[in-house]
Amino acid sequence: MYEGPIQDLIEEFGRLPGVGPKSAQRLAFHVLTMDAADAERLARALVAVKEKVRFCVRCFNVSEQDECRICRDARRDPSLLCVVEEPRDLMAIEKTGEFRGRYHVLGGAISPIDGVGPDQLRVAELFARLGEEDITEVVLATNPNSEGEATASYLARTLKAMEVAVSRIASGLPVGGDLEYADEVTLGRAFAGRRAL
Amino acid sequence: MHLDRLELVDFRSYARAELALGPGVRVLVGANAQGKTNLLEAIHYLSVGASHRVALDAPLVRAGREAAVIRAGARVDAGTRALSVELELRASGRNRARVNGQPQPRVGDAIGRIRSVLFAPEDLTLVRGDPSDRRRFLDDLLGQRRPAYLVARQEYERVLRQRNALLRQVRAGQRGDTLDEWTAALVRSGAALLAARIAVAHALSGPADAAYRELVASAPGGKASGGVRLTYELSTGRGVTAEPGFGVPDVGGLAAELQAGVAAVAPAERERGLTLVGPHRDDLILHVGELPAKGFASQGESWSLALALRLASREVLREVGEDPIVLLDDVFAELDDGRRARLADRCEEFEQVLVTAAVDADVPLEGPRHAVLGGAVTSEPVARESLSRGDDHTMPT
């Protein structure tokens, strides 16, 4: 145990995801050797992220204003809506440049173990948007794991009753990968989702 | 395949051990609690990625050490190619693995390169234990035959835990809006497991029957006419009797059966907050003659049946890929002279078989002997006469 502030900092770093006790110690001692100005900039960034970053009132992406950059962008196609679990997933799709519609961030996936059902996600908000906005197709881009699949099928069941086209992103083999190394579940899904050429 | 070298560092009771091995029979002789089983456990770990005795890796690392190392050198492709696998088991933190000197990004990629079938005294639970022991037998065999099976099983277990959590919430009066979704996921992933398990039960049935008949054939009072029959019993109550040569079961039909099974128990599931239908509640029923082995088989019959199942596993594994190494832990002492002799005959056909015994004379097999004493093993074979004299074979340090 170290004394005072350095121990406090080690413990704070240790609370972060993916940071073990040894990494926390290394980070804390790194901060100790930083220029005072650099340390202050880090501290300001930490405070600012909690004070200034909000969630978009429309799609729940992280935003600096009421509405996020994407929802304000008039060039985006308002008839296409892509549903994702987290803002990180949204950024991943943005980087592809393939999608020019807007988003809806659920804030997670259905997971009874964690006590997360539709009421704990922004599901009601999603259904409300379909009434208010001129949306013709919803793309479900939740993760291809048990929880993401359950979330997608739950949403699809309800959305279909609202007379909107619903699609699910394809899952299957990674580009540049080898068939022989694919696991049976992935390969099985790739087969089930095969397309005519 | 066969091992030509085994090296252990800080594994269980061994600070360091090195064995020069070769094809055919090897016998590891030593009194109880000297470390014979640890050697077989290390080899089998390389095959299945787990110990047959403990659930966690920590007990495998010698007390006070950070990591244990298992290094195995093998000959494959009828002895024409070398294969080496090295596994570092850490008391805490991630394990590491190398294959032919190359570090593997995932430890799982190194597991199963060395193929083996282990028969140990614990295997009596295959006959006398709970259904979960027999499900694990099928799952371990499938995992070694098709590593992707383990991925499918993890997915099923994840879905099962989610569905159980939701059923508990429903029982407590909360809404279960997504129960249909979790049921669909359970049926989909469950049917895939069922199809694989039933297929492997079919594949086992012929070899298990043959191995059992061979072992007990002329035993005094043996029920020579009573063969072994395997029945995969689904949680829906239906039993599928395994037949040699049967093909792959119809996954769609199994899914429909599971779906109907879940619908039938829906009220009970909500009441108990538990998933009551699915491959996690199945069993493999073993019959000797007309009687179920559990509860009716004698000690000797149970022992022979468990051994027959392991010998049958070897047949199933060698259908695809290398011949597995056969590991027999302390089995000869439990058999009468007739069964000993017949098992010894069987051992002659294996590419490699490693046998442990407390008493050398119990093993009616020719082949080099290694002496195991006090957490050390002789790296080269020793003379058989010295074993019966009880010479001290402690390794020079």
Short mmCIF file of N, CA, C and O in Angstrom, two decimals, chain B residues 96-165:
data_model
loop_
_atom_site.label_atom_id
_atom_site.label_comp_id
_atom_site.label_asym_id
_atom_site.label_seq_id
_atom_site.Cartn_x
_atom_site.Cartn_y
_atom_site.Cartn_z
N ARG B 96 -0.67 -20.12 -21.83
CA ARG B 96 -0.03 -19.87 -23.12
C ARG B 96 0.28 -21.20 -23.79
O ARG B 96 0.47 -22.22 -23.11
N ALA B 97 0.32 -21.20 -25.10
CA ALA B 97 0.55 -22.46 -25.81
C ALA B 97 1.40 -22.24 -27.05
O ALA B 97 1.36 -21.18 -27.68
N ARG B 98 2.20 -23.26 -27.38
CA ARG B 98 2.96 -23.28 -28.62
C ARG B 98 2.71 -24.59 -29.33
O ARG B 98 2.59 -25.64 -28.69
N VAL B 99 2.64 -24.54 -30.67
CA VAL B 99 2.57 -25.75 -31.47
C VAL B 99 3.73 -25.71 -32.45
O VAL B 99 3.89 -24.72 -33.17
N ASN B 100 4.54 -26.74 -32.44
CA ASN B 100 5.76 -26.77 -33.25
C ASN B 100 6.59 -25.49 -33.08
O ASN B 100 7.10 -24.93 -34.03
N GLY B 101 6.65 -25.02 -31.84
CA GLY B 101 7.46 -23.85 -31.53
C GLY B 101 6.76 -22.52 -31.77
O GLY B 101 7.24 -21.47 -31.33
N GLN B 102 5.63 -22.53 -32.48
CA GLN B 102 4.94 -21.29 -32.79
C GLN B 102 3.94 -20.93 -31.69
O GLN B 102 3.08 -21.74 -31.37
N PRO B 103 4.04 -19.71 -31.14
CA PRO B 103 3.03 -19.30 -30.15
C PRO B 103 1.65 -19.26 -30.80
O PRO B 103 1.52 -18.85 -31.95
N GLN B 104 0.64 -19.72 -30.06
CA GLN B 104 -0.73 -19.75 -30.58
C GLN B 104 -1.51 -18.58 -30.01
O GLN B 104 -1.48 -18.35 -28.81
N PRO B 105 -2.23 -17.84 -30.88
CA PRO B 105 -3.01 -16.71 -30.36
C PRO B 105 -4.06 -17.15 -29.34
O PRO B 105 -4.32 -16.46 -28.36
N ARG B 106 -4.66 -18.33 -29.57
CA ARG B 106 -5.63 -18.84 -28.61
C ARG B 106 -5.15 -20.21 -28.12
O ARG B 106 -4.77 -21.05 -28.93
N VAL B 107 -5.20 -20.40 -26.79
CA VAL B 107 -4.76 -21.68 -26.23
C VAL B 107 -5.57 -22.83 -26.83
O VAL B 107 -5.05 -23.91 -27.10
N GLY B 108 -6.85 -22.56 -27.11
CA GLY B 108 -7.73 -23.58 -27.67
C GLY B 108 -7.19 -24.15 -28.97
O GLY B 108 -7.49 -25.29 -29.33
N ASP B 109 -6.40 -23.36 -29.70
CA ASP B 109 -5.86 -23.84 -30.97
C ASP B 109 -4.82 -24.95 -30.78
O ASP B 109 -4.50 -25.67 -31.72
N ALA B 110 -4.25 -25.02 -29.57
CA ALA B 110 -3.25 -26.06 -29.30
C ALA B 110 -3.89 -27.32 -28.72
O ALA B 110 -3.32 -28.40 -28.79
N ILE B 111 -5.08 -27.16 -28.14
CA ILE B 111 -5.75 -28.28 -27.48
C ILE B 111 -6.30 -29.24 -28.54
O ILE B 111 -6.85 -28.81 -29.54
N GLY B 112 -6.14 -30.54 -28.29
CA GLY B 112 -6.69 -31.53 -29.21
C GLY B 112 -5.73 -31.95 -30.31
O GLY B 112 -6.04 -32.85 -31.09
N ARG B 113 -4.55 -31.29 -30.40
CA ARG B 113 -3.56 -31.74 -31.39
C ARG B 113 -3.03 -33.12 -30.97
O ARG B 113 -2.84 -34.00 -31.78
N ILE B 114 -2.76 -33.25 -29.64
CA ILE B 114 -2.43 -34.55 -29.07
C ILE B 114 -3.76 -35.21 -28.72
O ILE B 114 -4.50 -34.69 -27.90
N ARG B 115 -4.06 -36.31 -29.38
CA ARG B 115 -5.36 -36.95 -29.13
C ARG B 115 -5.16 -38.12 -28.17
O ARG B 115 -4.22 -38.89 -28.34
N SER B 116 -6.04 -38.22 -27.18
CA SER B 116 -5.91 -39.34 -26.25
C SER B 116 -7.27 -39.73 -25.69
O SER B 116 -8.22 -38.94 -25.70
N VAL B 117 -7.34 -40.96 -25.24
CA VAL B 117 -8.50 -41.47 -24.53
C VAL B 117 -8.00 -41.97 -23.19
O VAL B 117 -7.04 -42.72 -23.13
N LEU B 118 -8.61 -41.47 -22.12
CA LEU B 118 -8.16 -41.83 -20.77
C LEU B 118 -9.22 -42.67 -20.08
O LEU B 118 -10.39 -42.30 -20.07
N PHE B 119 -8.78 -43.80 -19.52
CA PHE B 119 -9.67 -44.53 -18.63
C PHE B 119 -9.10 -44.49 -17.22
O PHE B 119 -7.96 -44.86 -17.00
N ALA B 120 -9.89 -43.97 -16.28
CA ALA B 120 -9.43 -43.79 -14.91
C ALA B 120 -10.48 -44.35 -13.96
O ALA B 120 -11.63 -44.52 -14.34
N PRO B 121 -10.08 -44.64 -12.71
CA PRO B 121 -11.05 -45.19 -11.75
C PRO B 121 -12.30 -44.33 -11.60
O PRO B 121 -13.39 -44.85 -11.36
N GLU B 122 -12.15 -43.00 -11.79
CA GLU B 122 -13.31 -42.08 -11.70
C GLU B 122 -14.40 -42.44 -12.71
O GLU B 122 -15.55 -42.05 -12.56
N ASP B 123 -14.02 -43.17 -13.77
CA ASP B 123 -14.98 -43.46 -14.84
C ASP B 123 -16.10 -44.39 -14.43
O ASP B 123 -17.06 -44.58 -15.18
N LEU B 124 -16.02 -44.98 -13.24
CA LEU B 124 -17.12 -45.79 -12.74
C LEU B 124 -18.40 -44.94 -12.68
O LEU B 124 -19.51 -45.46 -12.78
N THR B 125 -18.23 -43.61 -12.57
CA THR B 125 -19.41 -42.73 -12.53
C THR B 125 -20.14 -42.72 -13.87
O THR B 125 -21.29 -42.30 -13.92
N LEU B 126 -19.48 -43.16 -14.95
CA LEU B 126 -20.20 -43.24 -16.23
C LEU B 126 -21.38 -44.19 -16.11
O LEU B 126 -22.42 -44.00 -16.73
N VAL B 127 -21.21 -45.23 -15.29
CA VAL B 127 -22.26 -46.22 -15.12
C VAL B 127 -23.13 -45.89 -13.91
O VAL B 127 -24.35 -45.93 -13.98
N ARG B 128 -22.47 -45.51 -12.80
CA ARG B 128 -23.21 -45.37 -11.54
C ARG B 128 -23.55 -43.94 -11.18
O ARG B 128 -24.32 -43.70 -10.26
N GLY B 129 -22.96 -42.99 -11.87
CA GLY B 129 -23.13 -41.58 -11.49
C GLY B 129 -24.42 -40.97 -12.02
O GLY B 129 -25.33 -41.67 -12.48
N ASP B 130 -24.49 -39.64 -11.96
CA ASP B 130 -25.67 -38.89 -12.38
C ASP B 130 -25.70 -38.77 -13.90
O ASP B 130 -24.69 -38.93 -14.57
N PRO B 131 -26.89 -38.41 -14.43
CA PRO B 131 -26.98 -38.14 -15.88
C PRO B 131 -25.93 -37.12 -16.34
O PRO B 131 -25.41 -37.22 -17.45
N SER B 132 -25.59 -36.15 -15.47
CA SER B 132 -24.62 -35.12 -15.88
C SER B 132 -23.27 -35.74 -16.20
O SER B 132 -22.55 -35.24 -17.07
N ASP B 133 -22.89 -36.83 -15.51
CA ASP B 133 -21.61 -37.50 -15.81
C ASP B 133 -21.61 -38.08 -17.22
O ASP B 133 -20.62 -38.03 -17.92
N ARG B 134 -22.75 -38.64 -17.61
CA ARG B 134 -22.84 -39.24 -18.95
C ARG B 134 -22.97 -38.16 -20.03
O ARG B 134 -22.45 -38.32 -21.13
N ARG B 135 -23.66 -37.05 -19.70
CA ARG B 135 -23.72 -35.96 -20.68
C ARG B 135 -22.32 -35.41 -20.92
O ARG B 135 -21.94 -35.09 -22.04
N ARG B 136 -21.53 -35.30 -19.83
CA ARG B 136 -20.18 -34.77 -20.00
C ARG B 136 -19.31 -35.73 -20.81
O ARG B 136 -18.47 -35.29 -21.59
N PHE B 137 -19.54 -37.01 -20.64
CA PHE B 137 -18.81 -38.01 -21.45
C PHE B 137 -19.07 -37.76 -22.94
O PHE B 137 -18.13 -37.69 -23.74
N LEU B 138 -20.34 -37.61 -23.30
CA LEU B 138 -20.68 -37.36 -24.71
C LEU B 138 -20.11 -36.01 -25.18
O LEU B 138 -19.56 -35.90 -26.27
N ASP B 139 -20.24 -34.99 -24.32
CA ASP B 139 -19.78 -33.65 -24.71
C ASP B 139 -18.26 -33.61 -24.88
O ASP B 139 -17.75 -32.98 -25.81
N ASP B 140 -17.52 -34.27 -23.98
CA ASP B 140 -16.05 -34.29 -24.09
C ASP B 140 -15.62 -35.00 -25.37
O ASP B 140 -14.69 -34.57 -26.05
N LEU B 141 -16.31 -36.10 -25.67
CA LEU B 141 -15.96 -36.85 -26.87
C LEU B 141 -16.25 -36.01 -28.12
O LEU B 141 -15.43 -35.92 -29.03
N LEU B 142 -17.41 -35.36 -28.13
CA LEU B 142 -17.76 -34.50 -29.28
C LEU B 142 -16.79 -33.34 -29.41
O LEU B 142 -16.41 -32.96 -30.51
N GLY B 143 -16.39 -32.79 -28.26
CA GLY B 143 -15.46 -31.66 -28.29
C GLY B 143 -14.12 -32.06 -28.87
O GLY B 143 -13.50 -31.28 -29.59
N GLN B 144 -13.69 -33.28 -28.58
CA GLN B 144 -12.40 -33.73 -29.10
C GLN B 144 -12.51 -34.08 -30.59
O GLN B 144 -11.58 -33.93 -31.35
N ARG B 145 -13.69 -34.56 -30.98
CA ARG B 145 -13.90 -34.93 -32.38
C ARG B 145 -14.14 -33.69 -33.24
O ARG B 145 -13.62 -33.58 -34.34
N ARG B 146 -14.94 -32.76 -32.73
CA ARG B 146 -15.23 -31.54 -33.48
C ARG B 146 -15.16 -30.36 -32.52
O ARG B 146 -16.12 -30.06 -31.81
N PRO B 147 -14.02 -29.66 -32.48
CA PRO B 147 -13.86 -28.56 -31.52
C PRO B 147 -14.98 -27.52 -31.59
O PRO B 147 -15.33 -26.90 -30.59
N ALA B 148 -15.60 -27.34 -32.77
CA ALA B 148 -16.67 -26.36 -32.90
C ALA B 148 -17.87 -26.73 -32.03
O ALA B 148 -18.69 -25.87 -31.70
N TYR B 149 -17.98 -28.02 -31.64
CA TYR B 149 -19.08 -28.43 -30.78
C TYR B 149 -19.07 -27.66 -29.46
O TYR B 149 -20.10 -27.30 -28.91
N LEU B 150 -17.85 -27.40 -28.96
CA LEU B 150 -17.73 -26.70 -27.68
C LEU B 150 -18.28 -25.28 -27.78
O LEU B 150 -18.88 -24.75 -26.84
N VAL B 151 -18.09 -24.64 -28.94
CA VAL B 151 -18.64 -23.31 -29.17
C VAL B 151 -20.16 -23.37 -29.13
O VAL B 151 -20.83 -22.55 -28.50
N ALA B 152 -20.71 -24.39 -29.80
CA ALA B 152 -22.17 -24.54 -29.84
C ALA B 152 -22.73 -24.80 -28.44
O ALA B 152 -23.79 -24.29 -28.07
N ARG B 153 -21.97 -25.57 -27.62
CA ARG B 153 -22.46 -25.87 -26.28
C ARG B 153 -22.43 -24.62 -25.39
O ARG B 153 -23.34 -24.39 -24.60
N GLN B 154 -21.36 -23.81 -25.55
CA GLN B 154 -21.29 -22.56 -24.78
C GLN B 154 -22.48 -21.66 -25.12
O GLN B 154 -23.06 -21.03 -24.24
N GLU B 155 -22.82 -21.61 -26.39
CA GLU B 155 -23.95 -20.78 -26.82
C GLU B 155 -25.24 -21.29 -26.16
O GLU B 155 -26.04 -20.50 -25.66
N TYR B 156 -25.42 -22.62 -26.16
CA TYR B 156 -26.62 -23.18 -25.54
C TYR B 156 -26.67 -22.83 -24.05
O TYR B 156 -27.71 -22.44 -23.52
N GLU B 157 -25.54 -22.98 -23.36
CA GLU B 157 -25.52 -22.71 -21.92
C GLU B 157 -25.83 -21.25 -21.62
O GLU B 157 -26.50 -20.94 -20.63
N ARG B 158 -25.36 -20.36 -22.49
CA ARG B 158 -25.63 -18.93 -22.32
C ARG B 158 -27.14 -18.67 -22.46
O ARG B 158 -27.74 -17.99 -21.63
N VAL B 159 -27.74 -19.24 -23.50
CA VAL B 159 -29.17 -19.06 -23.75
C VAL B 159 -29.98 -19.63 -22.57
O VAL B 159 -30.93 -19.01 -22.08
N LEU B 160 -29.53 -20.80 -22.08
CA LEU B 160 -30.22 -21.45 -20.97
C LEU B 160 -30.21 -20.56 -19.72
O LEU B 160 -31.23 -20.40 -19.04
N ARG B 161 -29.06 -19.95 -19.43
CA ARG B 161 -28.97 -19.10 -18.24
C ARG B 161 -29.87 -17.87 -18.39
O ARG B 161 -30.51 -17.45 -17.43
N GLN B 162 -29.91 -17.30 -19.60
CA GLN B 162 -30.77 -16.14 -19.83
C GLN B 162 -32.25 -16.53 -19.66
O GLN B 162 -33.03 -15.81 -19.03
N ARG B 163 -32.60 -17.68 -20.23
CA ARG B 163 -34.01 -18.09 -20.16
C ARG B 163 -34.42 -18.40 -18.72
O ARG B 163 -35.51 -18.03 -18.28
N ASN B 164 -33.52 -19.05 -17.97
CA ASN B 164 -33.82 -19.33 -16.56
C ASN B 164 -33.98 -18.04 -15.77
O ASN B 164 -34.87 -17.93 -14.91
N ALA B 165 -33.11 -17.06 -16.05
CA ALA B 165 -33.20 -15.78 -15.34
C ALA B 165 -34.57 -15.13 -15.62
O ALA B 165 -35.23 -14.61 -14.72
#
